[in-house]
mmCIF file of C-alpha atoms in Angstrom:
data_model
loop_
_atom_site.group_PDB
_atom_site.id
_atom_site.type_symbol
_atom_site.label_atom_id
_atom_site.label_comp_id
_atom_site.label_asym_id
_atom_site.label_seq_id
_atom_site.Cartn_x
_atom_site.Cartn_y
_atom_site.Cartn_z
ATOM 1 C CA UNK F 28 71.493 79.022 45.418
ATOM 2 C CA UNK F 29 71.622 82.319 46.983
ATOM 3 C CA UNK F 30 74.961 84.620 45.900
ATOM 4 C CA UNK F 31 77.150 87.397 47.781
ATOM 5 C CA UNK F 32 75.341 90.089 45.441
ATOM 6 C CA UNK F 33 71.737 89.104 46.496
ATOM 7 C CA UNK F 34 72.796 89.470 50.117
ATOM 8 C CA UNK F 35 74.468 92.698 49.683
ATOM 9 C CA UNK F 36 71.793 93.683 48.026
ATOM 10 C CA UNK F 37 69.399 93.355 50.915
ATOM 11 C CA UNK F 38 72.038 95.159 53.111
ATOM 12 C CA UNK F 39 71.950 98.199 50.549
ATOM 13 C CA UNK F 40 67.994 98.020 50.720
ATOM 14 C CA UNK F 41 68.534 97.821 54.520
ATOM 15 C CA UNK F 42 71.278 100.255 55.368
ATOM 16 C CA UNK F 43 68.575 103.285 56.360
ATOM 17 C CA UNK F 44 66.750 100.819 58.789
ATOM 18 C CA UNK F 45 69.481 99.311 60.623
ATOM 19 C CA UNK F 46 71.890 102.907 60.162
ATOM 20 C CA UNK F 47 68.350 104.639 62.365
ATOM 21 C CA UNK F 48 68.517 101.531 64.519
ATOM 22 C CA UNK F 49 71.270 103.316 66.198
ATOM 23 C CA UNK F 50 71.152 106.133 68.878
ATOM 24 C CA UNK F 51 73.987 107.409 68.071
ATOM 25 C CA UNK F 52 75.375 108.507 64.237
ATOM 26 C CA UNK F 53 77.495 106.029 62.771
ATOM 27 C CA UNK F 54 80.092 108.324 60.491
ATOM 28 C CA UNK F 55 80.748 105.576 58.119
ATOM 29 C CA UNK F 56 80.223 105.925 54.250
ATOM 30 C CA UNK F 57 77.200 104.102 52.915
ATOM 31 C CA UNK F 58 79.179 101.554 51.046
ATOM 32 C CA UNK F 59 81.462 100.965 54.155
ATOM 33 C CA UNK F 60 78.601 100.433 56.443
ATOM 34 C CA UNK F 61 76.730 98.072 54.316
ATOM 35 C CA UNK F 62 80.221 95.668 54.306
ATOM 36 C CA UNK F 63 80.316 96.458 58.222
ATOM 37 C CA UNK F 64 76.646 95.144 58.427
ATOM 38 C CA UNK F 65 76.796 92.334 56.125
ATOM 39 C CA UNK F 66 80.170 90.733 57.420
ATOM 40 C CA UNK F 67 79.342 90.843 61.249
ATOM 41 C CA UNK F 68 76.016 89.494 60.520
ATOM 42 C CA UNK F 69 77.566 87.030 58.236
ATOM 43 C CA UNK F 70 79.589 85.990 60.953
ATOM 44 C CA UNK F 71 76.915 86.312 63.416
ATOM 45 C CA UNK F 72 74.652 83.706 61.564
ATOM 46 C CA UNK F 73 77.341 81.317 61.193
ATOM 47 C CA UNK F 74 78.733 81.462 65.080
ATOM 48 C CA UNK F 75 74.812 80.378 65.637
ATOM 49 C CA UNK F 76 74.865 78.226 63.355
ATOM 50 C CA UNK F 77 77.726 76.327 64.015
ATOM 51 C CA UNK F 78 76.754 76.236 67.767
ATOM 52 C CA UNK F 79 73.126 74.717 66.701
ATOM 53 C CA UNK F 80 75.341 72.171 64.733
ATOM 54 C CA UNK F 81 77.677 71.598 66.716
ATOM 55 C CA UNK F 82 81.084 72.314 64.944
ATOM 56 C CA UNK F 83 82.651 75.212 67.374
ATOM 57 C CA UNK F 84 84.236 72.845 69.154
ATOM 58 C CA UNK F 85 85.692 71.119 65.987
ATOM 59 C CA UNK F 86 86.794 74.943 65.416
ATOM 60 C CA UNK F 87 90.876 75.432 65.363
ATOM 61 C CA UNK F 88 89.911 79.093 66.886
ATOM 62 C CA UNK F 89 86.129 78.994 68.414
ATOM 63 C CA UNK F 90 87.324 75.739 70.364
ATOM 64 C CA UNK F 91 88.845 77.917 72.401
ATOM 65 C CA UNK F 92 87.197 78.690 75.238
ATOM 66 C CA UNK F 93 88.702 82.194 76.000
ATOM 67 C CA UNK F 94 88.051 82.838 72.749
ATOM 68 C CA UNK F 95 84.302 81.844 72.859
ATOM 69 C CA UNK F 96 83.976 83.759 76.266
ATOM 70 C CA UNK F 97 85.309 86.774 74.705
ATOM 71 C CA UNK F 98 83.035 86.129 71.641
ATOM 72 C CA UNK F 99 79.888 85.828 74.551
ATOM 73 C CA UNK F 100 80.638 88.837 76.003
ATOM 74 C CA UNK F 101 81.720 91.005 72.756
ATOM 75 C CA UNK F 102 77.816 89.987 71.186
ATOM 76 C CA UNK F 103 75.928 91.148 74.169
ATOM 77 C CA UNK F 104 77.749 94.807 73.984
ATOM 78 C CA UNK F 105 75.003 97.107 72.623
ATOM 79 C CA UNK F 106 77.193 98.940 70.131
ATOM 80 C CA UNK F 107 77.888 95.552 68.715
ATOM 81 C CA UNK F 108 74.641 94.224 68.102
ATOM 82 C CA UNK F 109 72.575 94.618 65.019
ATOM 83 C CA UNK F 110 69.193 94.748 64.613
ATOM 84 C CA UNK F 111 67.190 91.774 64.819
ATOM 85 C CA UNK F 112 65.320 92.424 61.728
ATOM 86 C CA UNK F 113 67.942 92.558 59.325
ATOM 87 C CA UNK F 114 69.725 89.362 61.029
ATOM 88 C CA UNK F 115 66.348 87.389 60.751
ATOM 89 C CA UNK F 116 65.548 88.680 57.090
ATOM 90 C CA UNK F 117 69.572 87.444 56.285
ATOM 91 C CA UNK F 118 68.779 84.265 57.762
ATOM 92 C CA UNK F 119 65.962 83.388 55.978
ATOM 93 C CA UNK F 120 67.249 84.540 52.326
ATOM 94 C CA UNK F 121 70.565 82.555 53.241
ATOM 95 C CA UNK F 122 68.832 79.689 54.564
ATOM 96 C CA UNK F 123 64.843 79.418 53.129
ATOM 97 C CA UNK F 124 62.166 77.450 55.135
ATOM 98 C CA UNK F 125 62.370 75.043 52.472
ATOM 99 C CA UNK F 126 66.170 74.050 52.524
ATOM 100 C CA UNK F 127 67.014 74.929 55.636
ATOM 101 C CA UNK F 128 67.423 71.063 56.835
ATOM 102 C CA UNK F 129 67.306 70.767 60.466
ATOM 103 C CA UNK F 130 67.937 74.780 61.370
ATOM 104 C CA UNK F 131 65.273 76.245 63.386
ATOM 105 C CA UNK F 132 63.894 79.573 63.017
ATOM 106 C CA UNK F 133 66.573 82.357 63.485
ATOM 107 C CA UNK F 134 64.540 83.614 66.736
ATOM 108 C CA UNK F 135 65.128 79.986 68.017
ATOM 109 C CA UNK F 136 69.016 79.538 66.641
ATOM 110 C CA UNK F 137 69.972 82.529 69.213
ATOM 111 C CA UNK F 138 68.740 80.500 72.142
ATOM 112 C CA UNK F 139 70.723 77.878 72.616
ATOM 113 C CA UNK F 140 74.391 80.688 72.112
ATOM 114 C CA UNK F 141 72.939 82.903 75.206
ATOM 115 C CA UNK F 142 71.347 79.366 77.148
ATOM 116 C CA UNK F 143 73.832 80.399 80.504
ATOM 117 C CA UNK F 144 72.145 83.692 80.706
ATOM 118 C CA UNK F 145 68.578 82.130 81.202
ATOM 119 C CA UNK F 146 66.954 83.813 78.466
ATOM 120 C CA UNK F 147 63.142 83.362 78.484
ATOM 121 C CA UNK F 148 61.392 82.377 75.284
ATOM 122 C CA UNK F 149 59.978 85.012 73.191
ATOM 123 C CA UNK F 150 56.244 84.339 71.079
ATOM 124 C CA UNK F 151 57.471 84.532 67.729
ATOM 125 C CA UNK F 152 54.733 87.798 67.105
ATOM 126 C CA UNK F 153 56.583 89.471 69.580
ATOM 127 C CA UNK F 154 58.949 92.996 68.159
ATOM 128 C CA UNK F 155 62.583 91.894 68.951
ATOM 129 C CA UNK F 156 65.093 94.684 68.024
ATOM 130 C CA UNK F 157 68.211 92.899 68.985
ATOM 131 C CA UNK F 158 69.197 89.076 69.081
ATOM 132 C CA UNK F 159 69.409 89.819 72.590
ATOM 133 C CA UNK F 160 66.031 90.736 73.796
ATOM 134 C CA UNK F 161 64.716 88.120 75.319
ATOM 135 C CA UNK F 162 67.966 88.338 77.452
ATOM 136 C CA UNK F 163 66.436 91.973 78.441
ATOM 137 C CA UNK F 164 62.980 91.274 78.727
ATOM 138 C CA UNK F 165 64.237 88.325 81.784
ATOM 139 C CA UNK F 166 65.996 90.766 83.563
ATOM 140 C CA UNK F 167 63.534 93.272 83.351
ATOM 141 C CA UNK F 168 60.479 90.704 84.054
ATOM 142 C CA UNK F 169 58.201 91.302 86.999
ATOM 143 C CA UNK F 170 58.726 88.027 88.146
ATOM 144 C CA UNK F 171 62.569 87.740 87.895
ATOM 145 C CA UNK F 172 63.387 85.584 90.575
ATOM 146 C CA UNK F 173 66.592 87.470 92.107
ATOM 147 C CA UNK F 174 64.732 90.560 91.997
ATOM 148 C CA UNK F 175 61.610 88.938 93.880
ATOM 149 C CA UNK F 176 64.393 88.691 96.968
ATOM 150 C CA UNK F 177 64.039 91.694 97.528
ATOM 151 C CA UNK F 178 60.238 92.706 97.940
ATOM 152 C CA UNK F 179 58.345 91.881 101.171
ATOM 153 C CA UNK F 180 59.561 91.279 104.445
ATOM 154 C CA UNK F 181 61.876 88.693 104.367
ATOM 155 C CA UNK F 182 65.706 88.508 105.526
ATOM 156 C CA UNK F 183 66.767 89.626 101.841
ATOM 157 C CA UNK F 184 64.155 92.201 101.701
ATOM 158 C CA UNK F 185 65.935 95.494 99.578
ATOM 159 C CA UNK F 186 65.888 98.324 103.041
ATOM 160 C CA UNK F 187 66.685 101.355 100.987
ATOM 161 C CA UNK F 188 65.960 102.959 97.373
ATOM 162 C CA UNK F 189 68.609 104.269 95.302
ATOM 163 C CA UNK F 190 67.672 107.842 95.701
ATOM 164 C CA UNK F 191 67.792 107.129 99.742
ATOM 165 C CA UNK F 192 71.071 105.453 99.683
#
């Protein structure tokens, strides 16, 4: 059974990673940002979690749906997402290949929360820094369809560039 301590251990270990992970500098004290990291990834993990098992709407709070809007939206702010890494490497100590039961890979847990936004699937080789990357490698995608609109010749064809406009 993994404990609190081994987990805040690996967000002590951590705290230089995700702390550089960050453009801008985060004045908290080392001690303060390793319970900042620890509890919203905590929480994190077990909003996915729960969605993949289907308890938020048993949820006296998440079966809310304002509240799980707001929740939506809050995750997908940059300044509130932490880096994939240390979210994946949490996962897996919390929950181990070998007892994880019918949980899917972290990678494939985040999925099914952000499923509206049409995320494509992501190789699991492939560097993800946030939980929301394959969310930003659709939209900026070659062949995104809404974007496709507005190439070529047709009536949706894009007339000016931003620079002309």
């Amino acid at each position: 059974m993994i404990d609190l301590d081994t987990l805040a251990d690996l967000a002590k270990q951590s705290e230089p990673m995700v702390r550089a992970s960050y453009l801008e500098s985060i004045n908290y004290s080392k001690k303060d940002f390793v319970k900042l990291i620890l509890v919203d990834s905590a929480f994190i993990i077990q909003l996915f979690t729960m969605k993949h098992r289907g308890h938020m709407k048993h949820d006296a709070k998440l079966s809310q749906s304002w509240l799980e809007d707001d929740v939506d939206n809050d995750l997908l702010l940059l300044q509130n997402q932490r880096p994939f890494f240390f979210l994946e490497e949490l996962y897996n100590i919390a929950f181990p290949c070998n007892h994880r039961g019918n949980l899917p890979s972290f990678l494939e847990l985040t999925y099914p929360f952000f499923d509206y936004l049409n995320m494509q699937r992501l190789e699991s080789n492939h560097k993800k820094e946030h939980f929301t990357d394959p969310l930003r490698l659709f939209y900026l995608s070659r062949t995104h369809p809404i974007r496709d609109r507005f190439k070529g010749d047709g009536p949706d064809r894009l007339m000016y560039g931003a620079n002309e406009l």
